[in-house]
Short mmCIF file of C-alpha atoms in Angstrom, two decimals:
data_model
loop_
_atom_site.label_atom_id
_atom_site.label_comp_id
_atom_site.label_asym_id
_atom_site.label_seq_id
_atom_site.Cartn_x
_atom_site.Cartn_y
_atom_site.Cartn_z
CA MET A 1 7.35 -5.16 -26.87
CA ALA A 2 5.04 -8.15 -26.95
CA VAL A 3 1.25 -8.04 -27.31
CA LYS A 4 0.80 -9.53 -23.92
CA ASP A 5 2.80 -7.18 -22.15
CA LEU A 6 1.10 -4.26 -23.46
CA PHE A 7 -2.26 -6.10 -22.97
CA ASN A 8 -1.50 -6.66 -19.28
CA PRO A 9 -1.49 -3.25 -18.16
CA VAL A 10 -4.26 -2.29 -20.30
CA ILE A 11 -6.35 -4.57 -18.49
CA LYS A 12 -5.33 -3.57 -15.20
CA ILE A 13 -6.38 0.19 -16.05
CA VAL A 14 -9.91 -0.59 -17.21
CA LEU A 15 -10.27 -2.94 -14.24
CA PHE A 16 -9.03 0.12 -11.92
CA ILE A 17 -11.70 2.44 -13.72
CA VAL A 18 -14.51 -0.11 -13.23
CA ILE A 19 -13.52 -0.17 -9.49
CA ILE A 20 -13.35 3.49 -9.31
CA PHE A 21 -17.17 3.72 -10.66
CA LEU A 22 -18.13 0.81 -8.57
CA VAL A 23 -16.73 2.45 -5.47
CA THR A 24 -18.18 6.00 -6.60
CA LYS A 25 -21.64 4.01 -6.99
CA TRP A 26 -21.54 1.37 -3.85
CA VAL A 27 -19.44 3.01 -1.26
CA PRO A 28 -20.93 5.73 0.71
CA TYR A 29 -17.95 8.03 1.40
CA GLY A 30 -19.98 11.41 1.27
CA GLY A 31 -20.04 12.10 4.69
CA PHE A 32 -16.55 11.54 5.18
CA VAL A 33 -15.55 14.00 2.54
CA SER A 34 -18.37 16.74 3.79
CA ALA A 35 -16.28 16.05 7.37
CA ILE A 36 -12.84 17.00 5.76
CA THR A 37 -14.48 20.10 3.64
CA GLU A 38 -15.96 21.74 6.71
CA ARG A 39 -13.12 22.20 7.78
CA PHE A 40 -12.08 24.72 5.40
CA ASP A 41 -13.08 28.15 5.30
CA PHE A 42 -13.88 29.98 1.84
CA GLU A 43 -10.42 31.66 2.26
CA GLY A 44 -8.61 28.31 2.61
CA ALA A 45 -10.65 26.79 -0.27
CA GLN A 46 -9.09 29.34 -2.27
CA ARG A 47 -5.40 28.88 -1.41
CA PHE A 48 -5.98 25.08 -1.77
CA THR A 49 -7.37 25.40 -4.83
CA ALA A 50 -5.42 27.88 -6.09
CA ALA A 51 -2.11 25.61 -5.14
CA ILE A 52 -3.52 22.88 -7.23
CA GLU A 53 -4.92 24.70 -10.42
CA GLY A 54 -2.49 27.71 -10.47
CA GLU A 55 -5.53 30.47 -10.34
CA PRO A 56 -8.00 31.16 -8.07
CA ASN A 57 -11.07 29.13 -8.29
CA PRO A 58 -14.68 31.16 -8.06
CA GLU A 59 -16.50 27.64 -7.26
CA ALA A 60 -13.30 26.68 -4.30
CA TRP A 61 -15.79 24.72 -2.29
CA GLU A 62 -17.03 22.60 -4.95
CA ALA A 63 -13.43 21.95 -6.37
CA VAL A 64 -11.94 21.17 -2.98
CA SER A 65 -15.30 18.65 -2.27
CA ASP A 66 -14.20 17.13 -5.82
CA TYR A 67 -10.55 16.73 -4.92
CA PHE A 68 -11.08 15.06 -1.62
CA SER A 69 -13.79 12.83 -3.08
CA LEU A 70 -11.58 11.90 -5.95
CA LEU A 71 -8.64 11.11 -3.22
CA ILE A 72 -10.80 8.96 -1.05
CA ASN A 73 -12.23 7.28 -4.07
CA THR A 74 -8.64 6.35 -5.09
CA LEU A 75 -7.70 5.17 -1.36
CA ILE A 76 -10.32 2.70 -1.39
CA SER A 77 -10.40 1.68 -4.95
CA ILE A 78 -6.29 0.96 -5.13
CA PRO A 79 -6.46 -1.73 -2.01
CA LEU A 80 -9.50 -3.16 -3.98
CA LEU A 81 -8.06 -3.23 -7.18
CA SER A 82 -4.63 -5.10 -5.51
CA ALA A 83 -7.14 -7.50 -3.66
CA LEU A 84 -8.82 -8.23 -6.68
CA ILE A 85 -5.56 -9.30 -8.83
CA THR A 86 -3.99 -10.91 -5.59
CA THR A 87 -7.51 -13.33 -5.51
CA TYR A 88 -6.70 -13.63 -9.52
CA HIS A 89 -3.18 -14.64 -8.82
CA ILE A 90 -4.04 -17.31 -6.03
CA ALA A 91 -6.83 -18.91 -8.30
CA VAL A 92 -4.69 -19.60 -11.16
CA LYS A 93 -1.72 -20.25 -9.39
CA ARG A 94 -3.89 -22.45 -6.71
CA SER A 95 -0.87 -21.77 -4.50
CA THR A 96 -1.07 -22.63 -0.67
CA THR A 97 1.50 -20.71 0.80
CA GLY A 98 0.65 -18.08 3.33
CA HIS A 99 2.31 -14.90 1.93
CA HIS A 100 -0.66 -13.69 0.25
CA ALA A 101 -0.88 -10.67 2.92
CA LYS A 102 2.61 -9.69 2.23
CA GLU A 103 1.94 -10.01 -1.73
CA TRP A 104 -1.38 -7.57 -1.16
CA MET A 105 0.34 -4.92 0.81
CA THR A 106 3.41 -4.77 -1.40
CA SER A 107 1.39 -4.59 -4.33
CA THR A 108 -1.34 -1.97 -2.76
CA VAL A 109 1.83 0.27 -1.84
CA GLN A 110 3.58 -0.12 -5.23
CA ARG A 111 0.11 1.03 -6.97
CA PHE A 112 0.04 3.84 -4.51
CA LEU A 113 3.49 5.13 -5.43
CA LYS A 114 2.69 4.69 -9.23
CA VAL A 115 -0.49 6.51 -8.94
CA PHE A 116 1.09 9.09 -7.26
CA LEU A 117 3.99 9.50 -9.36
CA TYR A 118 1.87 9.79 -12.44
CA THR A 119 -0.57 12.22 -10.87
CA TRP A 120 2.42 14.39 -9.46
CA LEU A 121 3.99 14.11 -13.30
CA PHE A 122 0.64 15.26 -14.84
CA TRP A 123 0.34 17.89 -12.62
CA ILE A 124 3.89 19.11 -13.23
CA VAL A 125 3.77 19.18 -17.08
CA PHE A 126 0.17 20.82 -17.03
CA ARG A 127 1.73 23.57 -14.66
CA VAL A 128 4.86 23.68 -16.92
CA MET A 129 3.69 23.39 -20.74
CA PRO A 130 2.55 26.92 -21.84
CA TYR A 131 -1.39 25.87 -22.90
CA GLU A 132 -2.31 29.71 -22.33
CA SER A 133 -0.71 30.57 -25.61
CA LEU A 134 -2.59 27.72 -27.52
CA VAL A 135 -6.02 28.59 -25.88
CA ASN A 136 -6.13 32.65 -26.59
CA GLY A 137 -9.40 33.03 -25.13
CA SER A 138 -10.69 29.88 -27.19
CA GLN A 139 -13.61 27.95 -25.87
CA SER A 140 -13.57 25.06 -28.30
CA THR A 141 -13.73 21.64 -26.51
CA ALA A 142 -11.81 20.01 -29.13
CA LEU A 143 -8.41 22.20 -28.36
CA TYR A 144 -9.27 21.54 -24.61
CA LEU A 145 -9.58 17.78 -25.44
CA ALA A 146 -6.35 18.06 -27.41
CA ILE A 147 -4.24 19.65 -24.59
CA VAL A 148 -5.65 17.12 -22.28
CA ILE A 149 -4.60 14.14 -24.53
CA ILE A 150 -0.98 15.66 -25.22
CA ASN A 151 -0.72 16.13 -21.72
CA ILE A 152 -1.34 12.63 -21.02
CA ALA A 153 0.89 11.42 -23.86
CA ILE A 154 3.93 13.48 -22.27
CA THR A 155 3.08 12.41 -18.70
CA THR A 156 2.96 8.63 -19.82
CA ALA A 157 6.12 9.04 -21.91
CA ALA A 158 7.76 10.86 -18.70
CA TYR A 159 6.64 8.26 -16.61
CA MET A 160 7.62 5.17 -18.76
CA LEU A 161 11.65 6.83 -18.61
CA ILE A 162 11.61 7.18 -15.17
CA VAL A 163 10.25 3.84 -14.44
CA LYS A 164 12.94 2.22 -17.27
CA LEU A 165 15.74 4.69 -15.36
CA MET A 166 14.67 2.99 -11.61
CA ARG A 167 14.91 -0.48 -13.11
CA LYS A 168 18.24 -0.37 -14.59
#
């Protein structure tokens, strides 16, 4: 793998993270999140968080609000990232053809699918791996950080394998 092939995805990931932070700061979607989370009663919030986390959450309201806030932020950030990358391609290629909207829509859908697949794989790996046997009641931040890093590494390897198999 050439350095250029590795550098391009890293730039896109960093750009996506920057866009997520900018959307969090400048786009007022808190009312929309509140409107969604108000539809949950405490029992529904408990069931929702238990389905995601695998165990009941004592602060289910906050967790549901955080999950929907992250979801809405992602739904806003991915089209913005695609628009920024499409604009960059237009500026660099200096193209005048009129298929830019199709390019933007296609790249947006592809990015949504990639984020969904990666998130789903992360969740599956996190639910399947026996991390409880490693923790044994420990409250060590380093241990939790190591677990997250291991999970990200396994998820990334699985994602790359799936993408490689799909491209064949």
